[in-house]
Coordinates of C-alpha atoms in Angstrom, one line a residue:
M111 CA 0.0 0.4 0.0
V112 CA 1.2 3.9 -0.2
Q113 CA 1.2 4.6 3.0
D114 CA 2.1 8.6 2.6
D115 CA 1.6 11.7 -0.1
E116 CA 5.3 11.7 -1.0
Q117 CA 5.1 8.2 -2.1
T118 CA 1.9 9.1 -4.3
R119 CA 2.9 11.4 -6.5
V120 CA 4.7 10.3 -9.3
L121 CA 6.5 11.3 -12.8
L122 CA 3.5 10.4 -15.3
S123 CA 4.6 9.4 -18.6
L124 CA 2.1 10.7 -22.2
V125 CA 3.3 9.1 -25.5
V126 CA 1.4 11.1 -27.9
S127 CA 1.5 11.5 -32.0
K128 CA 2.5 14.5 -33.2
R129 CA -1.1 15.3 -33.9
Q130 CA -2.2 15.0 -30.6
V131 CA 1.3 17.3 -28.5
K132 CA -0.7 20.9 -28.4
K133 CA -3.9 19.0 -27.4
F134 CA -2.2 17.3 -24.4
K135 CA -0.4 19.8 -23.5
N136 CA -2.5 22.8 -23.6
S137 CA -4.9 21.1 -21.5
L138 CA -2.1 19.7 -19.0
E139 CA -1.1 23.4 -18.6
A140 CA -5.1 24.5 -18.3
N141 CA -5.2 21.9 -15.2
G142 CA -2.3 23.2 -13.8
L143 CA -0.4 20.2 -14.5
L144 CA 1.8 20.9 -16.8
D145 CA 5.9 21.0 -16.3
K146 CA 7.0 23.5 -17.5
S147 CA 11.0 22.3 -16.7
L148 CA 11.2 18.8 -18.6
K149 CA 11.0 18.9 -22.2
I150 CA 8.6 17.1 -24.1
T151 CA 10.9 14.6 -26.2
P152 CA 11.1 12.2 -29.3
F153 CA 9.8 8.6 -28.0
I154 CA 12.0 6.3 -30.2
R155 CA 10.8 2.6 -29.8
G156 CA 12.8 -0.3 -30.3
S157 CA 15.9 1.8 -29.0
D158 CA 17.5 0.5 -24.8
D159 CA 18.8 3.7 -24.9
P160 CA 17.7 6.1 -22.0
V161 CA 17.7 9.4 -23.9
V162 CA 15.7 7.9 -26.0
A163 CA 12.7 6.8 -24.3
P164 CA 13.9 8.6 -20.9
T165 CA 10.8 7.4 -18.5
L166 CA 9.5 4.0 -19.2
D167 CA 10.4 1.5 -17.5
V168 CA 9.0 -2.1 -18.9
Q169 CA 8.3 -3.3 -15.1
Q170 CA 5.9 0.2 -14.8
T171 CA 4.1 -0.4 -17.5
K172 CA 2.2 -3.7 -17.6
G173 CA -1.3 -3.5 -17.7
I174 CA -1.2 0.0 -19.4
F175 CA 0.7 -2.1 -22.7
D176 CA 2.1 -4.7 -23.8
A177 CA 5.8 -4.9 -22.7
H178 CA 6.9 -6.3 -26.4
S179 CA 5.2 -2.6 -28.0
L180 CA 7.9 -0.8 -26.5
H181 CA 11.0 -3.2 -26.9
D182 CA 10.6 -5.3 -30.0
T183 CA 11.7 -3.7 -32.8
K184 CA 14.4 -1.2 -34.0
S185 CA 14.0 2.3 -35.9
A186 CA 15.4 4.4 -37.5
V187 CA 15.7 7.6 -36.7
H188 CA 16.5 10.5 -38.6
D189 CA 16.9 13.6 -36.7
H190 CA 15.6 17.1 -37.6
A191 CA 15.7 20.9 -36.4
V192 CA 14.2 21.4 -33.1
E193 CA 11.3 23.6 -33.1
N194 CA 10.4 26.5 -30.5
D195 CA 6.4 26.5 -29.8
E196 CA 6.5 30.2 -28.4
S197 CA 3.1 29.4 -26.3
S198 CA 5.0 27.2 -23.4
N199 CA 8.2 27.7 -23.9
L200 CA 8.5 24.8 -23.6
N201 CA 11.2 22.9 -26.9
L202 CA 9.4 20.1 -28.8
S203 CA 12.4 18.5 -30.7
C204 CA 11.0 16.8 -34.2
C205 CA 12.3 13.5 -34.7
S206 CA 10.9 10.9 -38.2
I207 CA 10.6 7.4 -37.2
E208 CA 10.6 4.5 -39.6
G209 CA 7.6 2.7 -40.2
G210 CA 4.7 4.5 -38.8
E211 CA 4.2 8.1 -36.9
Q212 CA 6.0 10.6 -35.1
R213 CA 5.5 10.5 -31.3
Y214 CA 6.5 12.4 -28.4
I215 CA 6.9 11.9 -24.4
I216 CA 5.5 14.7 -22.3
L217 CA 6.2 14.4 -18.8
T218 CA 4.7 16.0 -15.4
N219 CA 4.2 15.5 -11.6
F220 CA 1.5 13.4 -10.8
E221 CA -0.8 12.8 -7.8
L222 CA -2.3 9.0 -7.6
D223 CA -5.2 8.3 -5.8
S224 CA -4.6 6.6 -2.5
A225 CA -6.3 3.5 -3.3
V226 CA -4.2 3.5 -6.6
Q227 CA -0.9 1.1 -6.0
P228 CA 2.1 1.4 -8.8
H229 CA 2.9 -2.0 -8.7
D230 CA -0.5 -3.6 -9.2
K231 CA -0.6 -3.3 -13.0
N232 CA -5.2 -3.3 -13.1
Q233 CA -5.5 -1.0 -10.7
I234 CA -2.7 1.3 -12.7
A235 CA -4.7 0.4 -16.0
C236 CA -7.9 1.4 -14.4
S237 CA -6.0 4.3 -13.3
K238 CA -6.0 5.3 -17.7
D239 CA -8.9 7.2 -16.7
V240 CA -8.4 8.9 -14.0
V241 CA -5.5 10.3 -15.5
L242 CA -7.6 11.7 -18.8
K243 CA -10.2 12.7 -17.2
R244 CA -8.0 15.3 -14.8
I245 CA -6.4 16.8 -17.5
G246 CA -9.9 17.1 -19.3
L247 CA -9.7 15.2 -22.8
I248 CA -12.2 11.6 -20.9
D249 CA -14.8 13.1 -23.0
Q250 CA -12.7 14.3 -26.0
A251 CA -13.2 11.7 -29.1
G252 CA -10.2 10.6 -30.8
V253 CA -7.8 10.6 -27.9
E254 CA -5.1 8.0 -28.3
A255 CA -2.3 8.1 -25.4
E256 CA 0.1 5.6 -23.6
L257 CA 0.7 6.3 -19.9
S258 CA 3.9 5.5 -17.4
F259 CA 4.5 5.6 -13.5
R260 CA 7.1 6.1 -12.0
R261 CA 7.3 6.4 -8.3
R262 CA 9.0 10.0 -7.6
P263 CA 9.4 11.3 -4.6
S264 CA 9.4 15.0 -3.8
T265 CA 12.6 15.7 -2.4
L266 CA 14.4 13.6 -4.9
F267 CA 14.8 16.9 -7.3
N268 CA 15.0 20.6 -6.2
E269 CA 12.5 21.8 -8.4
S270 CA 14.0 25.0 -8.4
N271 CA 16.8 24.7 -9.7
K272 CA 16.5 26.2 -13.2
S273 CA 19.8 25.5 -14.3
S274 CA 20.0 24.1 -17.2
L275 CA 23.0 21.2 -16.6
A276 CA 20.8 20.3 -13.3
K277 CA 17.8 19.5 -15.6
A278 CA 20.4 17.4 -17.6
V279 CA 21.0 15.7 -14.7
R280 CA 17.2 15.8 -13.6
R281 CA 16.0 14.0 -16.6
W282 CA 19.0 11.7 -16.7
L283 CA 18.1 10.2 -13.4
H284 CA 14.4 10.1 -14.7
S285 CA 16.0 7.7 -17.8
I286 CA 17.5 5.2 -15.5
P287 CA 15.5 1.8 -14.7
S288 CA 13.5 1.4 -11.4
S289 CA 15.7 -1.7 -10.8
I290 CA 19.2 0.7 -10.4
H291 CA 16.5 3.6 -8.5
S292 CA 16.7 0.7 -5.9
K293 CA 19.8 0.6 -5.9
L294 CA 21.0 4.3 -4.5
P295 CA 22.1 5.3 -1.6
A296 CA 19.4 6.2 0.9
K297 CA 20.1 9.6 0.4
S298 CA 19.4 10.1 -2.8
D299 CA 16.6 12.4 -2.2
N300 CA 19.4 14.9 -1.7
L301 CA 21.8 13.5 -4.6
L302 CA 20.8 16.9 -6.9
N303 CA 20.1 19.3 -4.3
A304 CA 23.8 19.3 -2.9
C305 CA 25.3 19.8 -6.2
K306 CA 27.1 23.0 -7.5
W307 CA 26.0 23.5 -11.1
T308 CA 28.8 25.7 -12.7
Y309 CA 29.8 25.7 -16.3
T310 CA 30.8 27.4 -19.7
I311 CA 30.4 26.4 -22.7
Y312 CA 32.7 27.3 -25.4
P313 CA 30.7 26.8 -28.9
P314 CA 30.3 24.1 -29.6
M315 CA 32.0 22.9 -26.6
L316 CA 31.3 22.5 -22.5
L317 CA 33.3 22.7 -20.3
L318 CA 33.0 20.9 -16.8
P319 CA 34.8 22.4 -13.6
P320 CA 36.4 19.5 -11.3
T321 CA 33.8 19.8 -8.8
F322 CA 30.6 18.7 -11.2
L323 CA 28.9 15.5 -9.5
S324 CA 31.9 15.5 -7.1
K325 CA 30.4 15.0 -3.4
D326 CA 29.3 11.9 -2.1
P327 CA 28.3 9.9 -3.5
W328 CA 28.8 10.6 -6.6
P329 CA 31.9 9.5 -7.4
E330 CA 31.3 6.1 -6.3
L331 CA 28.2 5.8 -7.8
L332 CA 29.5 7.0 -11.3
A333 CA 32.8 4.4 -11.0
N334 CA 30.2 1.5 -10.2
T335 CA 26.0 1.6 -10.6
L336 CA 25.6 4.8 -12.5
K337 CA 28.9 3.9 -14.4
P338 CA 27.1 2.4 -17.7
Y339 CA 24.2 5.1 -18.1
L340 CA 27.0 8.2 -18.2
P341 CA 27.0 7.6 -21.8
A342 CA 23.7 8.7 -21.8
L343 CA 24.1 11.8 -19.4
Y344 CA 26.5 12.9 -22.0
N345 CA 23.9 12.8 -24.7
I346 CA 21.5 14.3 -22.6
I347 CA 23.3 17.3 -21.1
C348 CA 24.5 18.0 -24.7
Q349 CA 20.3 17.7 -26.3
Q350 CA 19.9 20.1 -22.9
L351 CA 22.6 22.2 -23.3
K352 CA 22.5 22.3 -27.7
V353 CA 26.9 21.3 -27.5
T354 CA 28.4 18.8 -29.6
H355 CA 31.3 18.5 -27.0
I356 CA 32.0 17.9 -23.5
A357 CA 34.9 18.3 -21.3
M358 CA 36.2 18.7 -17.9
N359 CA 38.9 20.7 -16.6
G360 CA 40.9 18.7 -13.7
P361 CA 40.6 15.4 -13.8
I362 CA 37.8 13.0 -11.7
P363 CA 38.3 9.5 -11.7
A364 CA 34.7 7.7 -11.4
L365 CA 33.8 10.1 -14.4
L366 CA 37.4 10.5 -16.5
P367 CA 39.2 7.7 -18.8
A368 CA 43.1 6.6 -18.0
S369 CA 44.1 9.4 -15.4
K370 CA 47.1 11.4 -17.7
S371 CA 50.2 12.3 -15.7
D372 CA 50.8 15.4 -14.0
A373 CA 52.3 18.2 -16.6
S374 CA 55.9 18.9 -15.5
E375 CA 56.0 22.9 -13.9
S376 CA 57.9 24.6 -17.2
N377 CA 55.2 23.9 -20.5
I378 CA 56.6 26.5 -22.7
L379 CA 53.6 24.9 -25.3
R380 CA 51.1 25.9 -23.0
S381 CA 49.3 22.4 -23.7
P382 CA 46.2 22.4 -21.9
F383 CA 47.3 19.1 -20.1
N384 CA 44.6 19.4 -17.4
L385 CA 41.7 19.6 -19.9
V386 CA 40.0 16.0 -20.7
P387 CA 37.2 15.1 -23.1
L388 CA 34.2 13.2 -22.0
H389 CA 32.1 12.9 -24.7
G390 CA 32.6 13.7 -28.6
D391 CA 35.9 13.6 -30.8
F392 CA 38.5 15.8 -29.9
G393 CA 41.0 14.5 -32.6
K394 CA 44.1 12.1 -30.9
P395 CA 46.6 14.2 -29.2
N396 CA 50.1 15.3 -29.7
L397 CA 49.7 15.5 -33.2
P398 CA 52.3 17.8 -35.0
A399 CA 50.4 21.5 -36.2
T400 CA 49.9 20.2 -39.7
E401 CA 47.3 21.9 -42.5
R402 CA 45.3 18.5 -42.9
N403 CA 45.6 18.3 -39.1
F404 CA 44.1 21.5 -38.7
R405 CA 41.5 20.7 -41.0
D406 CA 40.5 17.6 -39.1
A407 CA 40.7 18.7 -35.9
F408 CA 38.1 20.2 -33.4
W409 CA 37.6 23.7 -33.0
V410 CA 35.3 26.2 -30.4
S411 CA 35.2 29.8 -30.3
T412 CA 34.2 32.4 -27.5
V413 CA 33.4 36.3 -28.0
Q414 CA 35.1 38.3 -24.5
N415 CA 35.0 42.1 -25.1
D416 CA 33.4 41.8 -28.6
I417 CA 36.5 40.0 -29.5
T418 CA 36.1 36.7 -31.2
Q419 CA 39.2 34.2 -29.6
V420 CA 39.1 30.6 -31.8
W421 CA 41.3 27.4 -30.3
A422 CA 41.2 23.6 -30.8
P423 CA 41.0 22.5 -26.8
L424 CA 43.1 19.3 -27.0
Y425 CA 46.1 21.4 -28.5
T426 CA 45.7 25.3 -26.6
M427 CA 45.0 26.4 -23.0
F428 CA 42.5 28.7 -23.1
S429 CA 41.9 31.1 -19.6
R430 CA 38.5 32.4 -18.6
G431 CA 40.1 34.3 -16.2
N432 CA 42.4 36.5 -17.9
I433 CA 39.1 38.3 -18.8
S434 CA 39.8 41.1 -16.3
E435 CA 43.9 41.7 -17.9
K436 CA 42.3 41.9 -21.1
T437 CA 39.3 44.7 -20.5
R438 CA 42.1 46.8 -18.6
L439 CA 44.1 46.5 -22.2
L440 CA 41.4 48.0 -23.7
K441 CA 41.8 51.5 -22.2
L442 CA 46.0 52.0 -22.0
V443 CA 45.2 55.5 -23.3
S444 CA 49.0 55.1 -25.0
A445 CA 48.3 52.1 -27.4
A446 CA 47.3 54.7 -30.1
S447 CA 49.1 57.8 -27.8
S448 CA 52.1 58.5 -30.3
A449 CA 51.2 61.0 -33.6
Q450 CA 52.1 58.2 -35.9
G451 CA 50.5 55.6 -33.5
S452 CA 52.1 52.7 -32.1
T453 CA 53.4 49.0 -32.3
A454 CA 52.4 46.2 -29.6
V455 CA 55.1 43.4 -29.2
D456 CA 53.2 40.5 -27.2
L457 CA 56.2 37.9 -26.9
Y458 CA 54.2 35.0 -25.6
A459 CA 51.3 35.7 -27.8
G460 CA 49.4 31.8 -27.7
I461 CA 46.4 31.9 -29.3
G462 CA 46.1 36.4 -29.1
Y463 CA 45.2 35.8 -25.6
F464 CA 46.2 39.6 -25.0
A465 CA 47.4 40.8 -28.3
F466 CA 43.9 40.9 -29.4
S467 CA 43.1 43.8 -26.6
Y468 CA 46.0 45.8 -28.5
A469 CA 44.5 45.7 -31.4
K470 CA 40.9 46.4 -30.1
A471 CA 42.8 49.2 -28.3
E472 CA 43.9 50.7 -32.2
A473 CA 47.6 49.8 -32.4
G474 CA 48.8 50.0 -35.3
K475 CA 50.4 46.9 -35.5
V476 CA 51.2 43.7 -32.7
L477 CA 54.0 41.9 -33.2
C478 CA 53.1 38.2 -32.2
W479 CA 56.3 35.1 -31.6
E480 CA 54.7 32.0 -30.3
L481 CA 56.0 28.2 -30.3
N482 CA 53.4 26.4 -30.5
G483 CA 51.7 25.8 -34.5
W484 CA 48.3 24.7 -33.0
S485 CA 48.1 28.4 -31.1
I486 CA 49.7 30.3 -34.1
E487 CA 46.7 28.5 -36.1
G488 CA 43.8 29.6 -33.2
L489 CA 45.8 33.5 -33.5
Q490 CA 45.0 33.2 -37.1
R491 CA 42.1 32.1 -37.4
G492 CA 41.1 34.4 -34.8
A493 CA 42.1 37.5 -36.1
K494 CA 40.8 37.2 -39.1
K495 CA 37.1 36.9 -37.2
N496 CA 38.0 40.4 -36.0
G497 CA 38.6 41.7 -39.3
W498 CA 42.4 41.9 -38.5
S499 CA 44.5 40.5 -41.5
V500 CA 47.8 38.6 -40.4
K501 CA 51.4 37.9 -42.2
T502 CA 52.8 34.7 -40.3
V503 CA 56.5 33.9 -40.5
E504 CA 57.9 30.6 -40.1
T505 CA 61.3 30.2 -38.6
S506 CA 63.2 29.0 -41.9
R507 CA 62.0 31.5 -43.8
T508 CA 63.1 34.5 -41.3
E509 CA 66.7 35.7 -42.7
S510 CA 64.7 35.7 -46.4
I511 CA 62.3 37.8 -45.0
L512 CA 64.4 40.2 -43.2
D513 CA 67.2 40.6 -45.6
D514 CA 68.0 44.2 -47.5
S515 CA 66.1 42.5 -50.2
N516 CA 63.1 43.2 -48.2
Q517 CA 63.2 46.0 -46.2
D518 CA 60.7 48.1 -48.0
A519 CA 57.4 47.9 -45.8
T520 CA 55.2 46.5 -49.0
K521 CA 57.3 43.1 -49.0
F522 CA 54.6 42.9 -45.7
G523 CA 51.6 44.5 -47.0
N524 CA 49.8 46.3 -44.4
E525 CA 48.9 43.2 -42.1
R526 CA 47.6 44.5 -38.3
F527 CA 49.7 41.7 -37.5
L528 CA 53.5 40.2 -37.9
I529 CA 53.3 36.5 -36.7
F530 CA 56.8 34.9 -36.0
H531 CA 56.6 31.5 -35.3
E532 CA 60.1 31.2 -33.3
S533 CA 61.2 31.7 -30.0
N534 CA 60.9 35.4 -28.4
A535 CA 64.6 34.9 -27.9
H536 CA 65.2 36.0 -31.6
A537 CA 62.6 39.2 -31.1
A538 CA 65.4 42.2 -30.3
E539 CA 67.1 41.7 -33.7
R540 CA 64.3 41.0 -35.4
V541 CA 62.4 44.0 -34.3
Q542 CA 66.0 46.1 -35.2
G543 CA 65.3 45.2 -38.6
L544 CA 62.1 46.1 -38.9
R545 CA 61.4 49.3 -36.8
H546 CA 62.0 52.1 -39.6
Q547 CA 58.7 50.6 -40.7
L548 CA 57.1 50.9 -37.4
P549 CA 55.2 52.7 -35.8
P550 CA 56.7 53.4 -31.6
I551 CA 57.1 50.1 -30.1
R552 CA 55.6 51.7 -26.9
H553 CA 54.2 48.2 -24.9
V554 CA 55.6 45.1 -25.1
N555 CA 53.1 42.2 -23.2
C556 CA 55.2 39.0 -21.2
G557 CA 52.6 37.5 -20.6
Y558 CA 54.1 33.9 -19.0
L559 CA 53.6 31.8 -15.9
P560 CA 55.1 31.4 -13.2
S561 CA 57.5 33.6 -14.3
S562 CA 58.2 35.7 -17.5
S563 CA 61.6 37.0 -16.2
N564 CA 63.4 35.3 -19.1
S565 CA 61.7 37.1 -21.6
W566 CA 62.5 41.2 -20.0
G567 CA 65.5 41.9 -21.5
V568 CA 64.4 41.8 -24.7
A569 CA 60.9 43.9 -23.8
V570 CA 63.7 46.1 -22.9
Q571 CA 65.3 45.9 -26.4
A572 CA 61.8 45.9 -28.2
L573 CA 60.9 49.5 -26.7
D574 CA 61.3 52.6 -28.9
P575 CA 64.4 54.2 -27.9
V576 CA 63.3 57.3 -28.0
E577 CA 59.5 57.3 -26.7
G578 CA 60.3 54.2 -24.4
G579 CA 57.1 52.8 -23.3
W580 CA 55.4 49.6 -20.5
I581 CA 56.5 46.4 -20.4
H582 CA 53.3 44.2 -18.6
A583 CA 55.5 42.1 -16.7
H584 CA 53.1 38.8 -15.9
E585 CA 54.2 37.1 -12.7
N586 CA 52.9 34.4 -9.8
V587 CA 54.0 36.2 -6.2
P588 CA 52.8 35.1 -3.0
V589 CA 50.1 37.7 -1.7
K590 CA 52.7 38.8 1.0
K591 CA 55.6 39.4 -1.1
I592 CA 53.5 41.3 -3.7
E593 CA 55.3 45.2 -2.1
K594 CA 58.6 43.7 -2.7
R595 CA 58.3 41.6 -5.4
K596 CA 57.4 45.2 -7.1
E597 CA 60.7 46.6 -5.8
E598 CA 62.8 44.0 -7.0
I599 CA 61.9 44.2 -10.8
V600 CA 61.7 47.5 -10.9
D601 CA 65.3 46.8 -10.0
I602 CA 66.1 44.5 -12.5
F603 CA 64.6 46.6 -15.3
K604 CA 67.4 49.0 -14.3
D605 CA 69.9 46.8 -14.4
L606 CA 68.8 45.8 -17.8
I607 CA 68.6 49.2 -19.2
Q608 CA 71.7 50.0 -18.0
Q609 CA 73.3 46.9 -19.6
Y610 CA 71.2 47.1 -23.6
H611 CA 71.7 50.4 -24.0
T612 CA 69.2 49.9 -26.1
L613 CA 67.4 53.7 -25.3
N614 CA 69.3 57.0 -26.3
S615 CA 71.1 58.6 -23.6
P616 CA 69.3 55.4 -21.2
S617 CA 71.0 57.4 -17.8
T618 CA 67.9 60.3 -18.9
F619 CA 65.4 57.2 -18.3
N620 CA 63.0 56.4 -15.3
V621 CA 62.0 53.2 -14.2
E622 CA 58.7 52.9 -12.2
C623 CA 56.3 50.1 -11.7
Q624 CA 52.8 52.0 -12.3
Q625 CA 50.8 49.7 -11.2
I626 CA 50.6 46.4 -10.0
E627 CA 47.4 44.5 -11.6
Q628 CA 46.4 41.4 -9.7
V629 CA 44.2 39.5 -12.2
K630 CA 43.6 36.1 -10.4
A631 CA 44.7 34.0 -7.5
Y632 CA 46.8 31.3 -8.6
A633 CA 46.9 28.6 -6.7
P634 CA 46.2 29.3 -2.2
G635 CA 48.1 32.6 -1.7
I636 CA 49.4 32.6 -4.9
I637 CA 48.4 35.5 -6.5
H638 CA 48.8 36.2 -10.3
C639 CA 50.4 40.1 -10.6
V640 CA 50.5 42.3 -13.5
F641 CA 53.4 44.9 -13.2
D642 CA 53.5 48.1 -15.1
I643 CA 57.0 49.5 -15.8
A644 CA 57.0 52.2 -17.3
I645 CA 60.0 53.2 -18.9
L646 CA 60.0 56.8 -20.3
P647 CA 61.7 59.6 -20.7
A648 CA 62.4 62.0 -17.8
L649 CA 59.7 64.5 -18.9
A650 CA 57.4 61.7 -19.7
S651 CA 57.5 59.8 -16.5
D652 CA 54.6 61.2 -15.2
G653 CA 52.1 59.8 -18.0
V654 CA 50.0 57.7 -17.3
A655 CA 49.8 53.4 -19.3

């Protein structure tokens, strides 16, 4: 017998033809029974995939229709565009089924009469008329529907959680057979309530944090009881969030393939060692940067500050946390302050994390150095999407391009970006060969962690020898030592100026740290800082970057 109200609350599944979807939906809504958090989804007869028939369980549908009517014949499925029914804010996914009419599953919460026992097939069968009466369709001709019920404790899911990811996991849990539900721990009513639902979408990829489904008892469930249903979870998430690929930052053994070995602290190519694909074809890891591999690779994009960035997540890093620094660079009044405009240099360009901000801030030219061919391809693709022209110089061709016969600027055209596929150790030499073609170099970005100090000597040599400029030195620093490190960095740059003698009358230049930008926490007690080192003629030392 049903003992209390919580046990009488069930999930009702109605399988109806396409032509009757709106009728059932309107009647449910009119009678206050339409749950708009549950999608109307295609019913695919004959599939064992819980994504296809998310709530129909043979053991609980006997008496409504024969079991073989659900699970006897495999059918071909052809997905079409998703139609949005604005009257109810529900997505109606259209699906064509071979050998039969299109049909859909409508899910809603339902309170069974206390006399109805969900495991008594005769009483469930008799309840069909009760259901139709409750939703106002008992007296209408031509109404056809297949019904099923599933026990649904009222506290199993947090009904107030509107996260699309939470809805997807909730829908997945509904799809798991009741025989598996019985194996869930006693506290299963809190499975979703304690979860956090943060995520990031870089179309068409969903990036999950390492905290996703990480609290007990999830890890053990995912590693054992629910492991066979993980592919179904990923399929439902993709459908709910309209993505094609899923990856995670940082491994959780229960969710991930074989764990990766720890990456070296020195990751000079900035490869995404902590990204683990979960769903979708990301390609093979460690492929060389070739045109063919570029064409075959999986690429994603995002827009920040109206700037598009593109990258292949299996081969290139992307840090959303750098958005504050990217935004700050857009406001540098000195980027275009020179009468001839200005040039910016990015010694660790990556996919254009900061280089694009300089271009957006109207630096006339941006020179980039990058070793990773995958990052360069992303940089080129992103620049073109933003409407900026690009010229890439491969290492093997550099000398011939920069020799005396090619010094005329027209050899480069009017490209906004000039990218060097080589170590930035060569940057000072390249800049000297190009300086007469370029607007003054006022900004040099040294964006490498944990410390960009190896590039500071090159940065000093790159600055305009007359006007000077600003070097943006990135470094991870303990919170308690930021001020001390600022003084040390200023002294280092004073020594570098004297060492290289690239500035006109170096003794007349002042060196000061005009700002320390704390970008983000890198680790407990460690802050990613950017030290704005102003190296300016004495009369101009009051200038602000």
